[in-house]
């Protein structure tokens, strides 16, 4: 099992190219299920979750061609199976995203229920509620969601919670439904917008894109298109924190600064000098970071996927920062590991109080989920001595060549078996 060995060695300096966004790519690859034509995707990140999606689609009979250098062609002219099996869904919850498009185009879909995960219980009731409102018959049997509808019909759906995956599933389903669907209290995350833009390029009729009220006029058929996946705002944010805590200077290329304003604001509050153009961000940190307070909330507020990384910044900052997690109930798994590296974090319910310390010390630590792993890598960059981050298969789900990217800007980091 692979591990990362990191030795804290001072400021990072240089340029990094940001990869395509994992969380945009996962739903966008599933749009292939909505058309018999070939879809061509560029800027696809080469990650473990992307190969899981590829396996999932291939298992259903979809043809996937990839050059493994960020391009993929997918043709779902026919399917052999309308089932997403447990073996794949258990490794990636986003597999639930095949439910909406498969049901909408083929009239039937069976997807294993994802179940809980390290960061919380993560139900899919809103996905199901929406599909039922659109006329689907849904039963849960033997751990699977089985949905049927000769043709989905438009409906007025008010989501009880803001859910990214739920909004995406229903958006894809509504694109081929009979009539108009209105999704109220929809998620506004940039990845939802990227999916909506891809659907529009396929011939879907969607208005309200980027707002929490999406109106979809269903069409009979969608066509193929070429689509470039947006840059990954969470990967970009992680590198910016790396620059801030090492008191370095990084320029990110192929970035999407407008999708990450809440994170950039917090980095400025921590004392960083941040500049940005349309597709680049520069962060220069000339001092020890100042501790910051933040609360995770749906977009455009501060993203839960950056909570662990900014917590690492607070660990080595001047002062005390208060972090509140409101999206997932169990997303402080990195705290005991950071404390093992010398951090001073106290957790009370969904709030963590982080007292900045002068130094972290390297230790062997265990990755528990994707973003928790990223926070431990960041801590390793500023810790004295050697840090070994174990179980980095979590990290490989969402960070492409992280050791190469960080190594190229001066980090001492290597992958070991
Ligand atoms: C997506 C992201 C994940 C991110 C999260 C929140 C992908 C592949 N993953 O996950 O990285 O952390 O958004 O920004 O895009 N909920 C319900 N019922 C539902 C659905 C969700 O109660 O039917 C709850 C969840 O338990 C959670 C909250 O809503 O507390 C937000 O979850 P959701 O936005 O759906 O997250 P994902 O789409 O799974």
Coordinates of C-alpha atoms and ligand atoms in Angstrom, one line a residue:
X1 CA 0.0 0.0 0.0
X2 CA 1.5 3.4 -1.0
X3 CA 2.5 6.1 1.4
X4 CA 3.9 9.5 1.1
X5 CA 7.1 10.6 2.8
X6 CA 7.4 14.3 3.4
X7 CA 10.2 16.4 5.0
X8 CA 9.2 19.9 5.9
X9 CA 11.8 22.1 4.2
X10 CA 10.7 25.7 3.8
X11 CA 8.9 27.9 1.3
X12 CA 7.4 26.5 -1.9
X13 CA 8.0 28.7 -5.0
X14 CA 7.0 28.3 -8.6
X15 CA 4.1 27.5 -10.8
X16 CA 1.6 24.6 -10.7
X17 CA -1.0 23.7 -13.4
X18 CA -4.4 22.9 -11.8
X19 CA -6.2 19.8 -13.0
X20 CA -9.7 19.4 -14.2
X21 CA -12.3 19.3 -11.3
X22 CA -13.0 15.8 -10.0
X23 CA -16.4 16.8 -8.7
X24 CA -17.4 18.3 -12.1
X25 CA -16.0 15.4 -14.1
X26 CA -18.0 12.7 -12.2
X27 CA -21.5 14.0 -13.1
X28 CA -20.4 15.3 -16.5
X29 CA -19.1 11.8 -17.6
X30 CA -22.5 10.5 -16.6
X31 CA -24.2 12.8 -19.1
X32 CA -23.0 10.3 -21.8
X33 CA -25.9 8.1 -20.6
X34 CA -28.3 10.7 -21.9
X35 CA -27.4 10.4 -25.6
X36 CA -26.6 7.7 -28.2
X37 CA -24.0 10.0 -29.7
X38 CA -20.4 10.1 -28.7
X39 CA -19.4 12.6 -26.0
X40 CA -15.8 14.0 -26.1
X41 CA -14.4 15.3 -22.8
X42 CA -11.2 17.3 -22.3
X43 CA -9.4 18.4 -19.1
X44 CA -10.5 15.2 -17.4
X45 CA -8.3 14.6 -14.3
X46 CA -6.7 11.2 -14.2
X47 CA -7.8 10.0 -10.7
X48 CA -9.0 6.9 -9.1
X49 CA -12.6 8.2 -8.9
X50 CA -12.5 8.8 -12.7
X51 CA -11.3 5.2 -13.4
X52 CA -14.1 4.0 -11.0
X53 CA -16.6 5.9 -13.1
X54 CA -15.1 4.5 -16.3
X55 CA -15.5 0.9 -14.9
X56 CA -19.0 1.6 -13.8
X57 CA -20.0 2.9 -17.3
X58 CA -18.2 0.1 -19.0
X59 CA -19.9 -2.4 -16.8
X60 CA -23.2 -1.1 -18.1
X61 CA -22.0 -1.6 -21.7
X62 CA -20.9 1.9 -22.5
X63 CA -17.8 2.3 -24.7
X64 CA -15.1 4.4 -23.2
X65 CA -11.9 5.4 -25.0
X66 CA -9.2 7.4 -23.2
X67 CA -5.7 8.5 -24.1
X68 CA -5.0 8.7 -20.3
X69 CA -3.8 12.2 -20.9
X70 CA -7.0 14.1 -19.9
X71 CA -9.2 13.2 -22.9
X72 CA -12.1 10.7 -23.0
X73 CA -14.6 9.7 -25.6
X74 CA -17.7 8.0 -24.3
X75 CA -20.5 6.4 -26.4
X76 CA -23.6 5.0 -24.8
X77 CA -25.5 4.0 -28.0
X78 CA -26.9 1.0 -26.2
X79 CA -26.6 -0.5 -22.7
X80 CA -26.1 -4.2 -21.7
X81 CA -27.1 -3.5 -18.1
X82 CA -29.0 -0.9 -16.2
X83 CA -27.4 -1.8 -12.9
X84 CA -24.7 -0.1 -10.9
X85 CA -23.4 -2.8 -8.6
X86 CA -22.5 -2.6 -4.9
X87 CA -18.8 -3.5 -5.5
X88 CA -18.3 -0.2 -7.4
X89 CA -20.8 2.0 -5.5
X90 CA -19.2 1.1 -2.2
X91 CA -15.8 2.5 -3.4
X92 CA -17.4 5.8 -4.7
X93 CA -20.6 7.3 -3.5
X94 CA -20.9 9.5 -6.6
X95 CA -21.9 6.3 -8.5
X96 CA -25.5 7.3 -7.6
X97 CA -25.2 9.9 -10.4
X98 CA -26.0 7.2 -13.0
X99 CA -29.5 6.8 -11.5
X100 CA -31.1 10.0 -13.0
X101 CA -29.7 9.8 -16.5
X102 CA -30.2 6.0 -16.9
X103 CA -33.8 6.2 -15.7
X104 CA -34.6 9.2 -17.9
X105 CA -33.2 7.6 -21.1
X106 CA -33.9 3.9 -20.6
X107 CA -37.0 3.9 -18.4
X108 CA -35.3 1.9 -15.7
X109 CA -32.3 1.9 -13.4
X110 CA -31.0 -0.1 -10.4
X111 CA -28.2 1.4 -8.3
X112 CA -26.8 0.1 -5.1
X113 CA -27.5 2.3 -2.1
X114 CA -24.2 4.0 -1.2
X115 CA -24.6 3.7 2.6
X116 CA -22.6 5.7 5.1
X117 CA -18.9 6.8 4.8
X118 CA -16.1 8.1 7.0
X119 CA -17.5 11.6 7.0
X120 CA -21.2 10.9 7.8
X121 CA -24.4 9.0 7.0
X122 CA -24.9 10.8 3.6
X123 CA -28.5 9.7 2.7
X124 CA -29.8 10.0 -0.9
X125 CA -33.5 10.6 0.1
X126 CA -33.6 13.9 -1.9
X127 CA -32.5 12.2 -5.1
X128 CA -35.3 9.7 -4.7
X129 CA -37.9 12.3 -3.6
X130 CA -37.2 14.2 -6.8
X131 CA -37.5 11.2 -9.1
X132 CA -40.7 10.1 -7.4
X133 CA -42.1 13.6 -8.0
X134 CA -41.2 13.2 -11.6
X135 CA -43.4 10.0 -11.8
X136 CA -40.8 7.3 -11.1
X137 CA -41.8 4.2 -9.2
X138 CA -39.0 3.6 -6.7
X139 CA -38.5 0.7 -4.4
X140 CA -35.6 -0.1 -2.1
X141 CA -34.8 -3.8 -2.2
X142 CA -31.8 -5.9 -1.2
X143 CA -29.7 -2.7 -0.7
X144 CA -30.6 -1.4 -4.1
X145 CA -32.6 1.6 -5.4
X146 CA -34.8 0.3 -8.2
X147 CA -36.5 3.0 -10.3
X148 CA -38.9 2.7 -13.2
X149 CA -40.7 5.2 -15.4
X150 CA -41.8 4.8 -19.0
X151 CA -41.0 8.6 -19.3
X152 CA -40.3 11.0 -16.5
X153 CA -42.5 14.0 -16.4
X154 CA -41.7 17.6 -15.4
X155 CA -42.4 18.5 -11.7
X156 CA -42.0 21.3 -9.2
X157 CA -39.5 20.0 -6.7
X158 CA -38.4 21.8 -3.5
X159 CA -35.3 20.2 -2.1
X160 CA -35.3 19.9 1.7
X161 CA -31.6 20.3 2.0
X162 CA -29.1 21.8 -0.4
X163 CA -27.5 18.8 -2.1
X164 CA -24.9 18.9 -4.8
X165 CA -25.4 15.3 -6.0
X166 CA -29.2 15.5 -5.6
X167 CA -29.3 18.6 -7.8
X168 CA -27.1 17.0 -10.4
X169 CA -29.0 13.7 -10.6
X170 CA -32.4 15.6 -11.0
X171 CA -30.9 18.0 -13.5
X172 CA -29.8 15.2 -15.7
X173 CA -33.2 13.4 -15.3
X174 CA -35.2 16.5 -16.0
X175 CA -33.2 17.2 -19.2
X176 CA -35.1 14.3 -20.9
X177 CA -38.4 14.5 -19.0
X178 CA -41.7 15.3 -20.6
X179 CA -42.5 19.0 -19.6
X180 CA -40.9 21.5 -17.3
X181 CA -39.1 20.7 -14.1
X182 CA -38.4 23.4 -11.5
X183 CA -35.8 22.7 -8.9
X184 CA -36.0 25.0 -5.9
X185 CA -33.4 25.3 -3.2
X186 CA -30.9 23.7 -5.8
X187 CA -27.2 23.6 -5.1
X188 CA -25.3 26.5 -6.7
X189 CA -21.8 24.9 -6.6
X190 CA -19.7 25.7 -9.6
X191 CA -19.6 22.0 -10.5
X192 CA -23.4 22.0 -10.8
X193 CA -23.1 25.0 -13.1
X194 CA -20.5 23.1 -15.2
X195 CA -22.8 20.2 -15.5
X196 CA -25.7 22.4 -16.5
X197 CA -23.5 24.1 -19.2
X198 CA -22.5 20.7 -20.5
X199 CA -26.2 19.7 -20.7
X200 CA -27.0 22.9 -22.6
X201 CA -24.2 22.1 -25.1
X202 CA -26.0 18.7 -25.6
X203 CA -29.2 20.5 -26.5
X204 CA -30.9 20.7 -23.0
X205 CA -33.0 23.8 -22.2
X206 CA -32.1 25.1 -18.8
X207 CA -32.5 28.5 -17.3
X208 CA -31.5 29.9 -13.9
X209 CA -28.0 28.3 -14.2
X210 CA -25.9 29.4 -11.2
X211 CA -28.9 30.2 -9.1
X212 CA -30.8 28.1 -6.6
X213 CA -33.9 27.9 -8.9
X214 CA -33.2 25.8 -12.0
X215 CA -35.9 25.5 -14.7
X216 CA -35.5 22.7 -17.1
X217 CA -37.7 22.3 -20.2
X218 CA -37.4 18.6 -21.0
X219 CA -36.5 17.7 -24.6
X220 CA -37.0 14.4 -26.5
X221 CA -33.4 13.9 -27.4
X222 CA -29.9 15.2 -26.5
X223 CA -26.9 15.1 -28.9
X224 CA -23.2 14.6 -28.4
X225 CA -20.7 17.4 -27.9
X226 CA -17.2 18.2 -26.9
X227 CA -16.8 19.6 -23.4
X228 CA -13.9 20.8 -21.3
X229 CA -14.2 20.1 -17.6
X230 CA -13.7 23.2 -15.3
X231 CA -10.5 23.6 -13.2
X232 CA -10.6 22.0 -9.7
X233 CA -11.2 24.7 -7.1
X234 CA -10.4 22.3 -4.2
X235 CA -7.1 21.1 -5.6
X236 CA -6.2 24.8 -6.3
X237 CA -7.2 25.8 -2.8
X238 CA -5.0 23.0 -1.3
X239 CA -2.0 24.3 -3.2
X240 CA -2.7 27.9 -2.1
X241 CA -2.7 26.7 1.5
X242 CA 0.6 24.9 0.9
X243 CA 2.1 28.3 -0.3
X244 CA 0.6 30.1 2.7
X245 CA 1.8 27.8 5.4
X246 CA 5.3 27.4 4.0
X247 CA 5.5 31.3 3.6
X248 CA 6.2 30.8 -0.1
X249 CA 4.9 32.1 -3.4
X250 CA 3.0 30.0 -5.9
X251 CA 1.3 30.9 -9.2
X252 CA -1.5 28.5 -10.3
X253 CA -2.3 28.2 -14.0
X254 CA -5.5 26.8 -15.5
X255 CA -7.3 27.9 -12.3
X256 CA -10.9 29.3 -11.9
X257 CA -10.5 32.1 -9.2
X258 CA -14.1 33.2 -9.6
X259 CA -15.3 29.7 -8.3
X260 CA -13.3 30.1 -5.1
X261 CA -13.8 33.6 -3.8
X262 CA -14.7 32.5 -0.2
X263 CA -11.4 30.6 0.1
X264 CA -9.3 33.4 -1.4
X265 CA -10.9 35.9 1.0
X266 CA -9.9 33.6 4.0
X267 CA -6.3 33.4 2.7
X268 CA -6.2 37.2 2.4
X269 CA -7.5 37.4 6.0
X270 CA -4.7 35.1 7.0
X271 CA -2.2 37.6 5.7
X272 CA -1.5 36.4 2.1
X273 CA -1.1 38.6 -0.9
X274 CA -3.5 37.2 -3.5
X275 CA -3.7 38.3 -7.1
X276 CA -5.8 36.7 -9.8
X277 CA -6.7 37.0 -13.5
X278 CA -9.3 35.0 -15.5
X279 CA -7.4 31.7 -15.2
X280 CA -4.5 32.2 -12.8
X281 CA -4.0 32.9 -9.1
X282 CA -0.8 34.0 -7.4
X283 CA -0.4 33.7 -3.6
X284 CA 2.6 35.3 -1.9
X285 CA 3.0 34.9 1.9
X286 CA 5.6 37.0 3.6
X287 CA 4.7 36.3 7.2
X288 CA 3.4 33.7 9.6
X289 CA -0.3 33.2 8.9
X290 CA -2.9 34.7 11.2
X291 CA -5.5 32.4 12.6
X292 CA -8.9 32.6 10.9
X293 CA -12.5 31.7 11.9
X294 CA -14.8 30.0 9.3
X295 CA -17.9 28.0 9.0
X296 CA -18.6 25.6 6.1
X297 CA -21.9 26.2 4.2
X298 CA -23.2 25.5 0.7
X299 CA -21.7 27.7 -2.2
X300 CA -21.0 30.5 -2.4
X301 CA -20.0 30.3 1.3
X302 CA -16.9 28.4 2.5
X303 CA -16.7 24.8 1.1
X304 CA -16.6 21.8 3.4
X305 CA -14.0 20.3 1.0
X306 CA -11.5 23.0 2.1
X307 CA -12.2 22.7 5.9
X308 CA -9.4 20.3 6.7
X309 CA -6.8 22.2 4.7
X310 CA -7.6 25.6 6.3
X311 CA -7.6 23.9 9.6
X312 CA -3.9 22.9 9.0
X313 CA -3.2 26.6 8.3
X314 CA -4.7 27.5 11.7
X315 CA -2.6 24.8 13.4
X316 CA 0.6 26.8 12.6
X317 CA -1.0 30.3 12.7
X318 CA -0.6 33.1 15.1
X319 CA -3.6 33.1 17.4
X320 CA -6.7 30.9 17.8
X321 CA -9.1 30.0 15.0
X322 CA -12.6 28.6 15.4
X323 CA -13.8 26.2 12.7
X324 CA -17.5 25.1 12.4
X325 CA -18.5 22.3 10.1
X326 CA -22.2 22.4 9.2
X327 CA -22.4 20.1 6.1
X328 CA -21.2 16.7 7.3
X329 CA -21.6 15.4 10.9
X330 CA -18.3 13.6 11.2
X331 CA -15.7 15.6 9.3
X332 CA -13.0 16.1 11.9
X333 CA -11.2 12.8 11.4
X334 CA -8.0 14.7 10.7
X335 CA -8.0 16.3 14.2
X336 CA -6.5 13.5 16.2
X337 CA -3.9 12.9 13.5
X338 CA -3.0 16.6 13.4
X339 CA -2.8 16.6 17.2
X340 CA -0.3 13.7 17.0
X341 CA 1.9 16.0 15.0
X342 CA 1.8 18.6 17.8
X343 CA -1.3 20.7 16.9
X344 CA -3.5 22.0 19.6
X345 CA -7.1 21.4 18.5
X346 CA -10.1 20.9 20.8
X347 CA -13.4 19.6 19.3
X348 CA -16.8 20.3 20.8
X349 CA -19.6 19.0 18.7
X350 CA -19.3 20.4 15.2
X351 CA -16.8 23.1 16.3
X352 CA -13.0 22.9 16.5
X353 CA -11.0 25.4 18.3
X354 CA -7.5 25.5 16.9
X355 CA -4.7 27.2 18.9
X356 CA -1.8 28.0 16.7
X357 CA 1.6 26.4 17.7
X358 CA 5.1 27.5 16.6
X359 CA 6.0 24.1 15.2
X360 CA 4.5 20.8 14.1
X361 CA 6.6 17.7 14.3
X362 CA 6.7 14.9 11.7
X363 CA 5.0 11.6 12.6
X364 CA 3.4 8.6 10.9
X365 CA -0.2 9.6 10.3
X366 CA -3.2 7.8 8.7
X367 CA -5.4 9.3 5.9
X368 CA -9.1 8.6 6.6
X369 CA -10.8 10.4 3.7
X370 CA -9.8 12.5 0.8
X371 CA -9.6 16.0 2.2
X372 CA -8.4 14.8 5.6
X373 CA -5.4 13.2 3.7
X374 CA -4.7 16.5 2.0
X375 CA -4.6 18.3 5.4
X376 CA -2.0 15.8 6.6
X377 CA 0.2 16.3 3.5
X378 CA 0.0 20.0 4.1
X379 CA 1.0 19.6 7.8
X380 CA 4.0 17.4 6.6
X381 CA 5.2 20.3 4.5
X382 CA 5.8 22.5 7.6
X383 CA 6.5 19.8 10.2
X384 CA 10.0 19.3 11.5
X385 CA 11.5 16.0 10.5
X386 CA 9.8 13.2 8.5
X387 CA 6.1 12.7 8.1
X388 CA 4.7 9.5 6.6
X389 CA 1.1 9.7 5.4
X390 CA -0.3 6.2 5.3
X391 CA -3.3 5.0 3.2
X392 CA -2.9 7.5 0.5
X393 CA -5.3 5.7 -1.7
X394 CA -7.8 8.2 -0.3
X395 CA -5.7 11.0 -1.6
X396 CA -5.4 9.4 -5.0
X397 CA -9.2 9.7 -5.4
X398 CA -8.9 13.4 -5.8
X399 CA -5.3 14.7 -6.3
X400 CA -3.5 14.0 -9.6
X401 CA 0.3 13.5 -9.3
X402 CA 0.3 15.4 -6.0
X403 CA 3.9 14.5 -5.1
X404 CA 5.1 15.5 -8.6
X405 CA 3.2 18.8 -8.5
X406 CA 4.4 19.7 -5.0
X407 CA 7.9 18.3 -5.7
X408 CA 8.3 20.6 -8.7
X409 CA 7.8 23.7 -6.5
X410 CA 10.4 22.7 -3.9
X411 CA 8.7 20.2 -1.5
X412 CA 10.6 17.2 -0.4
X413 CA 8.0 14.6 -1.0
X414 CA 8.1 11.1 -2.4
X415 CA 5.8 8.1 -2.8
X416 CA 6.9 4.9 -1.1
X417 CA 5.4 1.4 -1.1
Ligands
LIG1 C1 -20.6 16.6 -3.0 C2 -19.1 16.5 -3.3 C3 -18.4 16.5 -2.0 C4 -18.7 17.7 -1.1 C5 -20.3 17.8 -1.0 C6 -20.7 19.1 -0.3 C7 -19.1 15.3 -5.4 C8 -18.8 14.0 -6.1 N1 -18.9 15.3 -4.1 O1 -21.0 15.4 -2.3 O2 -17.0 16.5 -2.3 O3 -18.2 17.5 0.1 O4 -20.9 17.8 -2.3 O5 -20.2 20.2 -0.9 O6 -19.5 16.3 -6.0 N2 -28.1 15.0 2.0 C9 -29.3 14.5 2.5 N3 -30.1 13.9 1.5 C10 -29.7 13.7 0.3 C11 -28.5 14.2 -0.2 C12 -27.7 14.8 0.7 O7 -29.7 14.7 3.6 O8 -30.5 13.1 -0.5 C13 -27.2 15.7 3.0 C14 -25.8 15.0 3.2 O9 -25.9 14.0 4.1 C15 -25.0 16.2 3.6 C16 -25.6 17.4 2.8 O10 -26.9 17.0 2.4 O11 -25.1 16.5 4.9 C17 -24.8 17.8 1.6 O12 -24.6 16.6 0.8 P1 -24.4 16.7 -0.8 O13 -24.3 18.1 -1.2 O14 -25.4 15.8 -1.4 O15 -23.0 16.0 -1.0 P2 -22.6 15.0 -2.2 O16 -23.3 15.4 -3.5 O17 -22.6 13.6 -1.8

